[in-house]
């Protein structure tokens, strides 16, 4: 390496110090340089099988709460199974947990003793961001607008776009609202809403209204805030002692789509995948097996079980542009 100005000299350098290359230059009539080597990083994740079951005896099936339900203007008799609501709710929570906090199985000994096959789990958003993204701490109860300046520097360094989604626990959401009232007032809500609606919901006003984002424009970026109720669930991340991974947590990421160079499909920053082939998919399956109640009886036992099963996983793209915000 030689200087193009022989009156200058290299400053003192230390081992492993990073030097930047701003340009190159060649002489007239010279040949081409060797090909540059570009690194690649392949993202992979596993799909996770999630299951839930409810069951009841034939005798219990005739103990039901009856009420009238109106459908298309006609009253019909219907009954309400609390257990069926419970199984839907439990399944939803298990999916939430996998997509948010799940870690991929690396323990080779995690084998199902009945089938002899490995139990695979998906990597959720929080572990993924800790692994490849950025972490930023803040002072709980004393949130400052400078936090967004720091985040803006991170996003700019990583080449993130101008529309950033923030998924927030309730306490962080309240801290941000209380400290940034002026900025919320100054944000051009109509423009921010229209642009975000086009990017996220394909201009579907009804869908955008159902999500109900809070908008903030700061440092030439528009942030869309959404409170995540599951982060304050008192039976999960909102339980005593879990405040730092639930109500006080926030995750920020760009909202955009990029074309997959292999399939040609547009791929979102975050999403859910499920296993399937042809007409059969395992996004969600529900069925009953029993020897009591309505429907085909296929066992000798005076009971009926309802099963749910899904085979899903998380996908993420551009994790270097994700920011996990958590209390110091």
PDB file of N, CA and C in Angstrom, residues 111-119:
ATOM      1  N   UNK A 111     -35.536 -35.924  22.378  1.00  0.00           N
ATOM      2  CA  UNK A 111     -36.174 -36.921  21.520  1.00  0.00           C
ATOM      3  C   UNK A 111     -37.479 -37.369  22.164  1.00  0.00           C
ATOM      4  N   UNK A 112     -38.532 -37.470  21.364  1.00  0.00           N
ATOM      5  CA  UNK A 112     -39.801 -37.988  21.860  1.00  0.00           C
ATOM      6  C   UNK A 112     -39.628 -39.473  22.183  1.00  0.00           C
ATOM      7  N   UNK A 113     -39.825 -39.868  23.441  1.00  0.00           N
ATOM      8  CA  UNK A 113     -39.604 -41.283  23.792  1.00  0.00           C
ATOM      9  C   UNK A 113     -40.584 -42.234  23.116  1.00  0.00           C
ATOM     10  N   UNK A 114     -41.747 -41.736  22.700  1.00  0.00           N
ATOM     11  CA  UNK A 114     -42.743 -42.600  22.060  1.00  0.00           C
ATOM     12  C   UNK A 114     -42.458 -42.825  20.582  1.00  0.00           C
ATOM     13  N   UNK A 115     -42.023 -41.769  19.882  1.00  0.00           N
ATOM     14  CA  UNK A 115     -41.802 -41.882  18.436  1.00  0.00           C
ATOM     15  C   UNK A 115     -40.339 -42.067  18.071  1.00  0.00           C
ATOM     16  N   UNK A 116     -39.428 -41.682  18.985  1.00  0.00           N
ATOM     17  CA  UNK A 116     -38.007 -41.746  18.679  1.00  0.00           C
ATOM     18  C   UNK A 116     -37.539 -40.639  17.758  1.00  0.00           C
ATOM     19  N   UNK A 117     -38.387 -39.647  17.524  1.00  0.00           N
ATOM     20  CA  UNK A 117     -38.043 -38.553  16.614  1.00  0.00           C
ATOM     21  C   UNK A 117     -37.739 -37.283  17.405  1.00  0.00           C
ATOM     22  N   UNK A 118     -36.912 -36.387  16.835  1.00  0.00           N
ATOM     23  CA  UNK A 118     -36.569 -35.143  17.545  1.00  0.00           C
ATOM     24  C   UNK A 118     -37.765 -34.204  17.651  1.00  0.00           C
ATOM     25  N   UNK A 119     -37.788 -33.415  18.707  1.00  0.00           N
ATOM     26  CA  UNK A 119     -38.807 -32.386  18.904  1.00  0.00           C
ATOM     27  C   UNK A 119     -38.214 -31.062  18.435  1.00  0.00           C
TER      28      UNK A 119
END
